[in-house]
């Protein structure tokens, strides 16, 4: 492509800082923030820069120190009662002001692909007119040779680009997306994929307060009620066992069978593929996959789920994956640990039956005399 | 409860390739958009329903807006069949390869060009991009309050009260109008096409002049958008490469061809699943 010509090196101005926009809820750091610090640490050392975290909330107390132990060199803190819960406009204002305050822009800004991160990140990116890649599953740093002459001044070799890698077209593609012309380069990253560092109490870091300076227009929306239904069902991301249903259930009532199977387990949650959420058989909070939740339970039972990449990226790290599907060619059989080829309406009742008799057998030793 | 009345409701929709159809899907997994079967982005059906619901309960006129090749007329007609009042298609070759930022720039210019609005509805995301970024990016460009992941809303005293689904729960947000809402797929399904809408579309298809009154095809010049901020040139991100995801695994133990009793008992014997049963 370059026909032996050496491309000019183009350095996009930055202070080489990698910034993670942290999330907290009810006095706890959300797990995705610690995961982002793990990923960010690696990027920062490749860049030769520092890793920081910006945390917004109210009465944050020990939380900034915790972020330092998980790898942050600097924690920027905005502590104010209006920031207690996430709200688009106040959070947007504080982050925009904060990022505008650098003489040289940060190199990378990362957010979690959560309902907050996916709400906030596009606003920040649009404000700074910088690139943002959604729902990444891998991040890296590397060079990029731009040879497209549509904008001649852009042709060149860009070192230190953020490689934002994400599944694409819901199928079997992985796209590497770059935005080398402007910093910060931004990405949202799926929860449950990156690994946090082991906390190190000796890691030294700095805590800096940043201003909260809202304008009248930031009060055009008001949070009037927050409801967390944690008690109602086990949080998908914290369950030991997930029983998930897909289009192979054939009908909405199929979820009754899924519930019955789930009721055999301790600390269990129900999940679903995107297709059945799209057609309305089960609400969105149950969706597992690229555009739903990422989960890593000890046991994952996939019932009538074909296992497209968009589902796979959300659950492939589960401890034990058991798939039930009548199509022996279903992609899920490529990455499950155990697969049963058969009609789930015969297999699941049989599973329930044998689990119940197993429970009885398990109890037997208690009464049997040795 | 005070009656609220609205004048203009915008809904942003997109035509996407139908990924469940085999046509136009290249062996390497990329999509040949010219050959692929086209459809209305499934997430936009919820946005349409939200817009039509708003019209029904609070009044106003619903305008559907899309950006795409001329074939996008199909989804504007579909929207009209469902009861939308009129449509705009932003179609311009200079928009090719727009990323989310460039798309949001172009669409916000369309919105400014059309003029007054009370509410803008968008689908949560598209099935071909999966980013959920364009809605909030338009809200930023227009300096609007927003509610994403909205699954229910009502309008009281000229404010929108919107329910937003979040991890493990939900919240209610009260927003001043004008505002932008992205609609979750837990919202109500799109109702059937209306008889009036279908008849209207039949009428428009027979009468070009009438059609041009209700459906306007516009270009970057019409809306005064800067070409440098659109398309590939206006996009801060590029897809540098795509890789086929390597076929992982191959270590799956397949159980088949025996009675269900046998198959299930094999699973129970060969895994640690019993450890997780409720006693």
Coordinates of C-alpha atoms in Angstrom, one line a residue:
Chain A
X1 CA 0.0 0.0 0.0
X2 CA 2.6 2.6 1.0
X3 CA 4.8 1.5 -2.0
X4 CA 8.0 1.7 0.1
X5 CA 7.4 5.3 1.1
X6 CA 7.7 6.0 4.7
X7 CA 4.6 7.6 6.1
X8 CA 5.1 10.7 8.3
X9 CA 4.6 10.1 11.9
X10 CA 1.7 12.0 13.3
X11 CA 1.5 12.5 17.1
X12 CA -2.0 13.5 18.3
X13 CA -1.5 15.7 21.4
X14 CA -2.2 14.1 24.7
X15 CA -0.9 13.9 28.3
X16 CA -0.8 10.1 28.0
X17 CA -3.3 9.7 30.8
X18 CA -5.8 6.9 30.8
X19 CA -9.0 7.9 32.6
X20 CA -11.6 5.5 33.8
X21 CA -15.0 7.1 34.6
X22 CA -15.9 5.2 37.7
X23 CA -19.4 4.1 38.9
X24 CA -20.6 3.7 42.4
X25 CA -23.9 2.6 43.8
X26 CA -25.0 2.7 47.5
X27 CA -21.5 3.1 48.8
X28 CA -20.0 0.4 46.6
X29 CA -17.7 0.7 43.6
X30 CA -19.4 -1.1 40.7
X31 CA -17.4 -4.2 39.6
X32 CA -17.0 -2.8 36.0
X33 CA -15.0 0.1 37.4
X34 CA -12.4 -2.2 38.9
X35 CA -12.4 -4.2 35.7
X36 CA -11.7 -1.0 33.7
X37 CA -8.8 -0.2 36.1
X38 CA -7.4 -3.6 35.3
X39 CA -7.6 -3.0 31.6
X40 CA -6.6 0.6 31.9
X41 CA -3.4 -0.3 33.8
X42 CA -2.2 -2.3 30.9
X43 CA -3.0 0.5 28.4
X44 CA -1.3 3.1 30.6
X45 CA 1.9 1.1 30.8
X46 CA 2.0 0.5 27.1
X47 CA 1.6 4.3 26.6
X48 CA 4.1 5.1 29.3
X49 CA 1.4 7.2 31.0
X50 CA -0.6 7.2 34.2
X51 CA -3.9 5.6 35.1
X52 CA -6.6 7.6 36.8
X53 CA -10.2 7.3 37.8
X54 CA -12.8 10.0 38.1
X55 CA -15.5 9.2 40.7
X56 CA -18.7 11.1 41.1
X57 CA -21.1 10.6 44.1
X58 CA -22.0 11.7 47.6
X59 CA -20.3 10.8 50.8
X60 CA -17.7 8.7 49.0
X61 CA -15.5 8.3 52.0
X62 CA -13.2 5.3 51.6
X63 CA -14.1 4.6 47.9
X64 CA -11.3 6.7 46.3
X65 CA -8.7 4.9 48.4
X66 CA -10.1 1.6 47.2
X67 CA -9.7 2.7 43.6
X68 CA -6.0 3.4 44.3
X69 CA -5.5 -0.1 45.7
X70 CA -7.0 -1.4 42.4
X71 CA -4.4 0.4 40.4
X72 CA -5.4 4.1 40.0
X73 CA -2.5 6.6 40.3
X74 CA -4.8 9.5 40.6
X75 CA -8.4 9.6 41.7
X76 CA -10.4 12.7 40.8
X77 CA -13.4 13.1 43.2
X78 CA -16.6 15.1 42.8
X79 CA -18.6 14.7 46.0
X80 CA -21.9 16.5 46.1
X81 CA -25.5 15.6 47.1
X82 CA -26.8 16.1 43.5
X83 CA -24.3 13.4 42.4
X84 CA -25.5 10.8 44.8
X85 CA -27.3 8.8 42.0
X86 CA -26.4 8.9 38.3
X87 CA -28.2 11.6 36.4
X88 CA -27.3 12.5 32.8
X89 CA -27.1 16.3 32.9
X90 CA -25.2 16.8 36.2
X91 CA -22.8 14.0 35.6
X92 CA -22.3 15.2 32.0
X93 CA -21.5 18.8 33.3
X94 CA -18.9 17.6 35.9
X95 CA -17.1 15.3 33.4
X96 CA -17.1 17.8 30.6
X97 CA -15.7 20.5 32.8
X98 CA -13.2 18.1 34.2
X99 CA -12.0 16.9 30.8
X100 CA -11.9 20.5 29.5
X101 CA -9.5 21.5 32.3
X102 CA -6.5 19.7 30.9
X103 CA -3.9 21.6 29.0
X104 CA -3.2 18.6 26.9
X105 CA -6.2 16.2 26.6
X106 CA -6.1 12.8 28.2
X107 CA -5.2 10.0 25.8
X108 CA -8.0 7.6 26.6
X109 CA -11.3 7.7 28.5
X110 CA -13.1 4.5 29.4
X111 CA -16.5 3.9 30.7
X112 CA -18.5 0.7 31.4
X113 CA -21.2 -0.4 29.0
X114 CA -23.8 -0.1 31.7
X115 CA -27.0 1.8 31.5
X116 CA -25.1 4.8 33.0
X117 CA -22.0 4.5 30.8
X118 CA -24.0 4.0 27.6
X119 CA -26.1 7.1 28.6
X120 CA -23.2 9.3 29.5
X121 CA -20.3 8.3 27.1
X122 CA -22.0 9.4 23.8
X123 CA -22.8 12.8 25.3
X124 CA -19.2 13.4 26.4
X125 CA -17.9 12.2 23.0
X126 CA -20.3 14.4 21.1
X127 CA -19.4 17.4 23.2
X128 CA -15.7 17.0 22.4
X129 CA -16.4 15.7 18.9
X130 CA -14.2 12.7 19.5
X131 CA -14.4 9.1 18.6
X132 CA -16.3 6.6 20.8
X133 CA -16.5 2.8 20.4
X134 CA -19.3 1.0 22.1
X135 CA -19.3 -2.3 24.0
X136 CA -15.7 -3.3 23.6
X137 CA -14.6 -6.7 24.5
X138 CA -10.8 -6.2 24.1
X139 CA -8.6 -3.1 24.3
X140 CA -5.0 -2.6 23.2
X141 CA -2.5 0.0 22.1
X142 CA -0.7 0.0 18.8
X143 CA 0.3 1.9 15.7
X144 CA -2.0 2.6 12.7
X145 CA -1.0 3.5 9.1
X146 CA -3.6 5.7 7.5
X147 CA -3.2 5.7 3.8
X148 CA -6.7 6.8 2.6
X149 CA -6.1 10.1 0.7
X150 CA -9.6 11.4 1.1
X151 CA -8.2 13.9 3.6
X152 CA -4.5 14.2 2.6
X153 CA -3.5 15.9 5.8
X154 CA -4.6 12.8 7.7
X155 CA -2.3 10.4 5.9
X156 CA 0.4 9.2 8.2
X157 CA 1.6 6.7 10.8
X158 CA -0.2 7.1 14.1
X159 CA 1.6 5.5 17.0
X160 CA -0.2 4.7 20.3
X161 CA -3.7 4.3 19.0
X162 CA -6.4 2.8 21.1
X163 CA -7.5 -0.5 19.5
X164 CA -11.1 -0.8 20.5
X165 CA -12.2 -4.3 19.6
X166 CA -15.9 -5.3 19.6
X167 CA -18.0 -8.0 18.1
X168 CA -19.7 -6.8 14.9
X169 CA -22.9 -7.7 13.0
X170 CA -24.0 -10.0 15.7
X171 CA -22.3 -12.8 13.8
X172 CA -18.8 -14.1 13.7
X173 CA -16.8 -10.8 13.2
X174 CA -14.6 -8.9 15.5
X175 CA -14.0 -5.3 14.4
X176 CA -11.0 -3.2 15.4
X177 CA -12.1 0.4 15.7
X178 CA -9.7 3.3 15.9
X179 CA -10.0 7.0 16.3
X180 CA -6.5 8.2 16.0
X181 CA -7.0 11.8 15.0
X182 CA -8.2 13.2 18.3
X183 CA -7.8 12.6 22.0
X184 CA -9.3 11.5 24.2
X185 CA -10.0 8.3 22.3
X186 CA -13.1 6.9 24.0
X187 CA -14.6 3.4 24.5
X188 CA -17.2 1.8 26.6
X189 CA -16.4 -1.7 27.8
X190 CA -18.7 -4.6 28.5
X191 CA -18.9 -5.5 32.2
X192 CA -17.7 -8.9 33.2
X193 CA -15.0 -9.2 30.6
X194 CA -11.8 -7.4 31.8
X195 CA -10.0 -8.7 34.9
X196 CA -9.5 -6.4 37.9
X197 CA -6.0 -6.3 39.4
X198 CA -5.4 -7.9 42.8
X199 CA -5.9 -5.0 45.3
X200 CA -2.6 -3.7 46.6
X201 CA -2.9 -1.6 49.8
X202 CA 0.7 -0.4 49.2
X203 CA 0.0 1.1 45.8
X204 CA 0.4 4.9 46.2
X205 CA -1.9 7.3 44.6
X206 CA -3.2 10.8 44.8
X207 CA -6.8 12.0 45.5
X208 CA -7.8 15.3 43.9
X209 CA -11.1 17.1 44.3
X210 CA -12.7 18.4 41.1
X211 CA -15.3 21.2 41.0
X212 CA -19.0 20.6 40.8
X213 CA -20.3 23.7 39.0
X214 CA -23.7 23.1 37.6
X215 CA -25.6 25.5 35.4
X216 CA -29.4 26.2 35.5
X217 CA -29.9 24.0 32.4
X218 CA -28.5 21.0 34.2
X219 CA -31.6 20.9 36.4
X220 CA -34.0 20.3 33.5
X221 CA -34.3 16.7 34.6
X222 CA -34.9 15.4 38.0
X223 CA -34.6 11.9 39.4
X224 CA -37.8 11.4 41.3
X225 CA -37.6 7.7 42.2
X226 CA -35.0 5.0 42.3
X227 CA -36.0 1.4 42.8
X228 CA -33.6 -1.5 43.0
X229 CA -35.3 -4.8 42.9
X230 CA -32.4 -6.7 44.3
X231 CA -34.5 -8.6 46.8
X232 CA -37.0 -9.7 44.2
X233 CA -34.7 -11.9 42.2
X234 CA -31.0 -12.7 42.3
X235 CA -29.0 -10.3 40.3
X236 CA -27.9 -12.0 37.1
X237 CA -24.3 -11.0 37.5
X238 CA -24.1 -12.5 41.0
X239 CA -25.9 -15.8 40.5
X240 CA -24.1 -19.1 40.9
X241 CA -26.4 -20.7 38.4
X242 CA -28.2 -19.2 35.4
X243 CA -30.9 -21.0 33.5
X244 CA -31.4 -19.2 30.2
X245 CA -34.0 -19.6 27.5
X246 CA -33.9 -18.7 23.8
X247 CA -36.0 -18.8 20.7
X248 CA -35.9 -22.6 20.7
X249 CA -38.5 -22.5 23.5
X250 CA -40.9 -21.9 20.7
X251 CA -43.4 -19.9 22.9
X252 CA -43.5 -17.5 25.7
X253 CA -44.9 -20.1 28.1
X254 CA -41.6 -21.9 27.7
X255 CA -40.2 -19.7 30.4
X256 CA -42.5 -21.4 32.9
X257 CA -40.4 -24.6 32.3
X258 CA -37.2 -22.5 32.6
X259 CA -38.4 -21.2 36.0
X260 CA -39.3 -24.7 37.1
X261 CA -35.8 -25.9 36.2
X262 CA -34.3 -22.9 37.9
X263 CA -36.2 -23.6 41.1
X264 CA -34.1 -26.7 41.6
X265 CA -31.0 -24.6 42.3
X266 CA -29.7 -22.4 45.1
X267 CA -28.7 -18.8 44.2
X268 CA -30.1 -19.0 40.7
X269 CA -31.2 -16.5 38.1
X270 CA -33.1 -16.7 34.9
X271 CA -31.6 -15.3 31.6
X272 CA -32.6 -15.0 28.0
X273 CA -31.2 -14.5 24.6
X274 CA -31.7 -11.2 22.7
X275 CA -34.1 -12.7 20.2
X276 CA -36.7 -13.6 22.8
X277 CA -36.4 -10.2 24.5
X278 CA -36.8 -8.5 21.1
X279 CA -40.1 -10.4 20.5
X280 CA -41.3 -9.6 24.0
X281 CA -41.4 -13.0 25.6
X282 CA -39.3 -11.7 28.6
X283 CA -38.3 -8.2 29.6
X284 CA -34.9 -6.6 28.7
X285 CA -33.3 -6.9 32.2
X286 CA -33.1 -10.7 31.6
X287 CA -31.1 -10.3 28.4
X288 CA -27.6 -11.9 28.3
X289 CA -25.2 -11.0 25.6
X290 CA -23.5 -8.2 23.8
X291 CA -26.4 -5.8 24.3
X292 CA -27.6 -7.2 27.5
X293 CA -25.6 -8.4 30.6
X294 CA -22.3 -10.2 30.7
X295 CA -22.3 -13.0 33.2
X296 CA -19.8 -15.4 34.6
X297 CA -21.8 -17.9 36.8
X298 CA -20.5 -21.2 37.9
X299 CA -23.1 -23.1 35.9
X300 CA -24.9 -21.8 32.8
X301 CA -27.7 -23.9 31.3
X302 CA -28.7 -22.7 27.8
X303 CA -32.0 -24.0 26.7
X304 CA -33.0 -23.5 23.1
X305 CA -30.3 -20.8 22.6
X306 CA -28.4 -21.1 19.3
X307 CA -25.3 -19.3 20.6
X308 CA -24.7 -16.5 18.2
X309 CA -21.6 -14.5 19.0
X310 CA -23.7 -11.7 20.4
X311 CA -24.9 -14.2 23.1
X312 CA -21.6 -15.9 23.5
X313 CA -19.6 -12.7 24.4
X314 CA -22.0 -12.3 27.4
X315 CA -21.6 -15.8 28.9
X316 CA -18.7 -17.7 27.5
X317 CA -16.6 -17.3 30.6
X318 CA -19.1 -19.3 32.7
X319 CA -17.7 -22.1 34.7
X320 CA -19.7 -25.0 33.3
X321 CA -21.9 -24.4 30.2
X322 CA -24.6 -27.0 29.4
X323 CA -26.5 -26.5 26.2
X324 CA -29.8 -28.1 25.3
X325 CA -30.7 -27.7 21.6
X326 CA -32.4 -29.8 19.1
X327 CA -30.2 -28.6 16.2
X328 CA -26.8 -30.5 16.4
X329 CA -25.3 -27.8 14.2
X330 CA -26.2 -24.9 16.6
X331 CA -23.1 -22.8 17.3
X332 CA -23.5 -23.2 21.0
X333 CA -22.3 -26.8 20.8
X334 CA -18.9 -25.3 19.7
X335 CA -18.3 -23.6 23.0
X336 CA -20.5 -25.3 25.6
X337 CA -18.8 -27.9 27.8
X338 CA -21.7 -30.4 27.6
X339 CA -24.4 -30.5 25.0
X340 CA -27.6 -32.4 24.8
X341 CA -29.1 -32.7 21.4
X342 CA -32.8 -33.1 21.8
X343 CA -36.2 -31.6 22.4
X344 CA -35.9 -29.4 25.5
X345 CA -39.5 -30.1 26.3
X346 CA -38.5 -33.7 27.0
X347 CA -35.0 -33.1 28.3
X348 CA -35.8 -30.3 30.9
X349 CA -38.7 -32.2 32.6
X350 CA -36.3 -35.2 32.8
X351 CA -33.6 -33.0 34.3
X352 CA -36.0 -31.7 36.9
X353 CA -37.1 -35.3 37.7
X354 CA -33.6 -36.6 38.1
X355 CA -32.5 -33.5 40.1
X356 CA -35.4 -34.1 42.5
X357 CA -34.6 -37.8 42.9
X358 CA -30.9 -36.7 43.4
X359 CA -31.9 -34.4 46.2
X360 CA -33.6 -37.4 47.9
X361 CA -30.5 -39.5 47.3
X362 CA -28.3 -36.8 48.7
X363 CA -30.3 -36.9 51.9
X364 CA -30.1 -40.6 52.3
X365 CA -26.6 -40.8 53.8
X366 CA -28.0 -38.8 56.7
X367 CA -30.2 -41.6 57.7
X368 CA -28.1 -44.5 56.6
X369 CA -25.9 -46.1 59.3
X370 CA -22.4 -47.0 58.3
Chain B
X1 CA -53.9 15.9 36.5
X2 CA -53.5 18.8 34.1
X3 CA -54.1 18.0 30.5
X4 CA -50.9 18.4 28.5
X5 CA -50.9 19.0 24.8
X6 CA -48.1 18.6 22.4
X7 CA -47.6 19.8 18.9
X8 CA -44.7 18.0 17.3
X9 CA -43.4 14.6 18.0
X10 CA -40.3 13.3 16.1
X11 CA -39.3 9.7 15.8
X12 CA -36.0 8.7 14.3
X13 CA -35.9 5.4 12.5
X14 CA -33.4 3.4 10.4
X15 CA -33.5 0.8 7.7
X16 CA -31.1 -2.1 8.6
X17 CA -30.1 -5.3 6.9
X18 CA -32.2 -8.3 8.0
X19 CA -29.6 -10.5 9.6
X20 CA -31.9 -13.4 9.9
X21 CA -32.3 -13.7 6.1
X22 CA -29.4 -15.4 4.3
X23 CA -29.4 -13.0 1.4
X24 CA -26.6 -10.6 1.2
X25 CA -24.6 -12.1 4.1
X26 CA -21.1 -12.7 2.7
X27 CA -19.2 -15.9 3.6
X28 CA -16.8 -13.8 5.7
X29 CA -19.7 -12.5 7.8
X30 CA -19.8 -9.0 6.4
X31 CA -23.0 -7.7 4.9
X32 CA -23.5 -6.7 1.3
X33 CA -26.1 -4.0 1.9
X34 CA -27.1 -3.8 -1.7
X35 CA -28.1 -7.5 -1.7
X36 CA -29.3 -7.9 1.8
X37 CA -33.0 -8.0 2.7
X38 CA -33.9 -4.7 4.3
X39 CA -36.1 -4.1 7.3
X40 CA -37.1 -1.4 9.8
X41 CA -34.6 -1.6 12.7
X42 CA -36.5 -3.8 15.2
X43 CA -35.7 -1.5 18.1
X44 CA -37.4 1.4 16.2
X45 CA -40.7 -0.3 16.4
X46 CA -40.8 0.5 20.1
X47 CA -39.9 4.1 19.3
X48 CA -42.7 4.3 16.8
X49 CA -45.2 2.9 19.2
X50 CA -44.1 5.4 21.8
X51 CA -44.5 8.3 19.4
X52 CA -47.9 7.1 18.2
X53 CA -49.0 6.5 21.8
X54 CA -48.0 10.1 22.7
X55 CA -50.0 11.4 19.8
X56 CA -53.0 9.4 20.8
X57 CA -53.0 10.6 24.4
X58 CA -51.5 14.1 24.2
X59 CA -52.1 15.1 20.6
X60 CA -49.6 16.4 18.1
X61 CA -48.3 15.4 14.8
X62 CA -45.8 12.6 14.4
X63 CA -42.9 13.1 12.0
X64 CA -40.6 10.1 11.1
X65 CA -37.0 11.0 10.2
X66 CA -34.5 8.7 8.6
X67 CA -31.1 8.9 7.0
X68 CA -30.1 6.4 4.3
X69 CA -30.2 5.5 0.7
X70 CA -33.4 6.2 -1.3
X71 CA -34.6 2.7 -0.5
X72 CA -35.2 4.0 3.1
X73 CA -38.5 5.3 1.6
X74 CA -39.8 1.8 2.4
X75 CA -39.6 2.3 6.2
X76 CA -41.1 5.8 6.0
X77 CA -44.1 4.3 4.1
X78 CA -44.2 1.6 6.8
X79 CA -44.3 4.3 9.5
X80 CA -47.1 6.1 7.7
X81 CA -49.1 2.8 7.5
X82 CA -48.8 2.7 11.3
X83 CA -50.2 6.2 11.7
X84 CA -47.2 8.5 11.4
X85 CA -48.2 11.8 9.7
X86 CA -45.2 12.6 7.5
X87 CA -41.6 11.8 6.9
X88 CA -38.2 13.1 6.0
X89 CA -35.5 11.1 4.3
X90 CA -32.0 12.5 4.5
X91 CA -30.2 10.9 1.5
X92 CA -26.8 12.0 0.3
X93 CA -23.8 10.1 -1.0
X94 CA -21.6 12.3 1.1
X95 CA -23.0 10.6 4.2
X96 CA -21.5 7.2 3.3
X97 CA -19.4 5.6 6.0
X98 CA -20.7 8.0 8.7
X99 CA -19.9 6.8 12.2
X100 CA -22.2 7.6 15.2
X101 CA -20.9 11.1 15.7
X102 CA -21.2 12.1 12.0
X103 CA -24.7 10.5 11.9
X104 CA -25.8 12.4 15.0
X105 CA -24.4 15.6 13.4
X106 CA -26.4 15.1 10.2
X107 CA -29.6 14.1 12.0
X108 CA -29.5 17.0 14.4
X109 CA -29.2 19.3 11.4
X110 CA -32.4 17.7 9.9
X111 CA -34.2 18.3 13.2
X112 CA -33.1 21.9 13.3
X113 CA -34.2 22.3 9.7
X114 CA -37.7 20.9 10.3
X115 CA -38.0 23.2 13.3
X116 CA -40.2 22.9 16.3
X117 CA -40.5 19.7 18.3
X118 CA -41.6 18.7 21.8
X119 CA -40.3 15.2 22.0
X120 CA -37.9 13.1 20.0
X121 CA -38.1 9.3 20.2
X122 CA -35.3 6.9 19.1
X123 CA -34.9 3.2 19.3
X124 CA -32.5 2.0 22.0
X125 CA -30.0 1.0 19.4
X126 CA -29.8 -0.5 15.9
X127 CA -29.2 -4.1 15.1
X128 CA -26.5 -3.3 12.6
X129 CA -24.5 -1.0 14.8
X130 CA -25.5 -2.0 18.3
X131 CA -24.0 1.2 19.8
X132 CA -27.0 3.0 21.3
X133 CA -24.9 6.2 20.8
X134 CA -26.8 8.2 18.1
X135 CA -29.7 9.2 20.4
X136 CA -27.7 10.7 23.2
X137 CA -25.3 12.3 20.7
X138 CA -28.2 14.1 19.1
X139 CA -29.4 15.1 22.5
X140 CA -26.0 16.6 23.2
X141 CA -25.9 18.5 19.9
X142 CA -29.4 19.9 20.6
X143 CA -28.6 20.4 24.4
X144 CA -31.6 18.4 25.4
X145 CA -32.4 16.4 28.6
X146 CA -32.6 12.7 27.8
X147 CA -33.9 9.4 29.2
X148 CA -32.4 6.3 27.7
X149 CA -33.7 2.7 28.3
X150 CA -37.2 4.2 28.7
X151 CA -39.9 1.6 29.1
X152 CA -42.8 3.8 30.2
X153 CA -43.7 7.4 30.4
X154 CA -46.5 9.9 30.8
X155 CA -46.8 13.6 30.4
X156 CA -48.0 15.9 33.2
X157 CA -48.0 19.7 33.4
X158 CA -45.8 19.9 30.3
X159 CA -43.1 17.6 31.7
X160 CA -42.3 14.0 30.7
X161 CA -42.1 11.5 33.5
X162 CA -40.1 8.6 32.2
X163 CA -39.3 5.2 33.6
X164 CA -35.7 4.2 32.9
X165 CA -34.7 0.5 33.3
X166 CA -31.3 0.1 35.0
X167 CA -29.3 -2.9 36.2
X168 CA -31.4 -4.6 38.9
X169 CA -34.2 -2.0 39.0
X170 CA -35.6 1.1 37.5
X171 CA -35.9 4.9 38.1
X172 CA -38.3 7.6 37.3
X173 CA -37.0 10.8 35.7
X174 CA -39.0 14.0 35.3
X175 CA -37.9 16.1 32.4
X176 CA -38.7 19.4 30.9
X177 CA -39.9 19.5 27.3
X178 CA -38.3 19.4 24.8
X179 CA -36.5 16.2 25.5
X180 CA -35.2 13.1 23.8
X181 CA -36.1 9.5 24.8
X182 CA -34.6 6.2 23.7
X183 CA -37.2 3.5 24.1
X184 CA -36.3 0.1 25.6
X185 CA -37.5 -3.1 24.0
X186 CA -39.5 -3.7 27.2
X187 CA -41.9 -1.0 26.0
X188 CA -45.2 -1.9 24.3
X189 CA -45.2 -3.6 20.9
X190 CA -46.0 -1.7 17.8
X191 CA -49.6 -2.0 17.1
X192 CA -51.0 -3.2 13.8
X193 CA -51.0 -1.0 10.8
X194 CA -54.0 1.3 10.8
X195 CA -56.6 1.1 8.0
X196 CA -56.3 4.9 7.6
X197 CA -52.5 4.7 7.4
X198 CA -52.6 1.9 4.8
X199 CA -55.1 3.7 2.7
X200 CA -53.0 6.9 2.9
X201 CA -49.9 5.1 1.7
X202 CA -51.9 3.5 -1.2
X203 CA -53.0 7.0 -2.1
X204 CA -49.5 8.4 -1.9
X205 CA -48.1 5.6 -4.1
X206 CA -50.6 6.5 -6.8
X207 CA -49.9 10.2 -6.7
X208 CA -46.4 11.4 -6.8
X209 CA -47.3 15.0 -6.1
X210 CA -49.2 14.1 -3.0
X211 CA -46.4 11.8 -1.9
X212 CA -43.9 14.7 -2.1
X213 CA -46.1 16.7 0.2
X214 CA -46.0 14.1 2.9
X215 CA -42.6 12.6 2.4
X216 CA -39.7 14.9 1.8
X217 CA -36.3 13.7 0.5
X218 CA -33.6 16.1 1.5
X219 CA -29.8 16.4 1.1
X220 CA -27.0 18.0 3.1
X221 CA -27.5 21.2 1.1
X222 CA -31.2 21.4 2.1
X223 CA -30.3 21.3 5.8
X224 CA -27.1 23.4 5.6
X225 CA -24.9 20.7 7.0
X226 CA -21.1 20.9 6.5
X227 CA -20.0 18.1 4.3
X228 CA -16.7 17.9 6.2
X229 CA -18.6 16.9 9.3
X230 CA -20.4 14.1 7.5
X231 CA -19.6 10.7 6.1
X232 CA -16.1 9.2 6.3
X233 CA -14.5 12.6 6.6
X234 CA -16.6 13.7 9.5
X235 CA -16.2 10.4 11.4
X236 CA -13.6 10.3 14.2
X237 CA -13.7 6.5 14.2
X238 CA -12.9 4.0 11.5
X239 CA -13.1 0.3 11.3
X240 CA -9.4 -0.5 10.8
X241 CA -9.9 -4.2 10.3
X242 CA -12.3 -7.0 10.9
X243 CA -11.4 -10.5 11.9
X244 CA -13.4 -13.6 11.8
X245 CA -13.8 -14.8 15.3
X246 CA -11.8 -18.0 15.6
X247 CA -13.9 -21.0 16.1
X248 CA -13.2 -21.7 19.8
X249 CA -13.8 -24.8 21.7
X250 CA -14.4 -28.1 19.9
X251 CA -14.2 -29.6 23.3
X252 CA -17.9 -29.8 23.9
X253 CA -19.0 -33.2 25.0
X254 CA -22.1 -34.0 22.9
X255 CA -24.7 -36.2 24.4
X256 CA -27.2 -37.5 21.8
X257 CA -28.9 -40.5 20.4
X258 CA -30.0 -42.1 23.6
X259 CA -33.2 -41.9 25.7
X260 CA -33.7 -38.7 27.6
X261 CA -33.3 -40.6 30.9
X262 CA -29.9 -41.7 29.7
X263 CA -28.8 -38.3 28.3
X264 CA -29.8 -36.5 31.4
X265 CA -28.1 -39.0 33.7
X266 CA -24.9 -38.7 31.7
X267 CA -24.9 -35.0 32.3
X268 CA -25.5 -35.4 36.0
X269 CA -22.8 -38.0 36.3
X270 CA -20.2 -36.2 34.3
X271 CA -20.5 -32.7 35.8
X272 CA -20.5 -31.1 39.2
X273 CA -24.0 -29.7 38.7
X274 CA -25.4 -31.5 41.7
X275 CA -23.4 -29.3 44.0
X276 CA -25.6 -26.4 43.1
X277 CA -29.0 -28.0 43.8
X278 CA -31.2 -26.7 46.5
X279 CA -31.4 -29.2 49.3

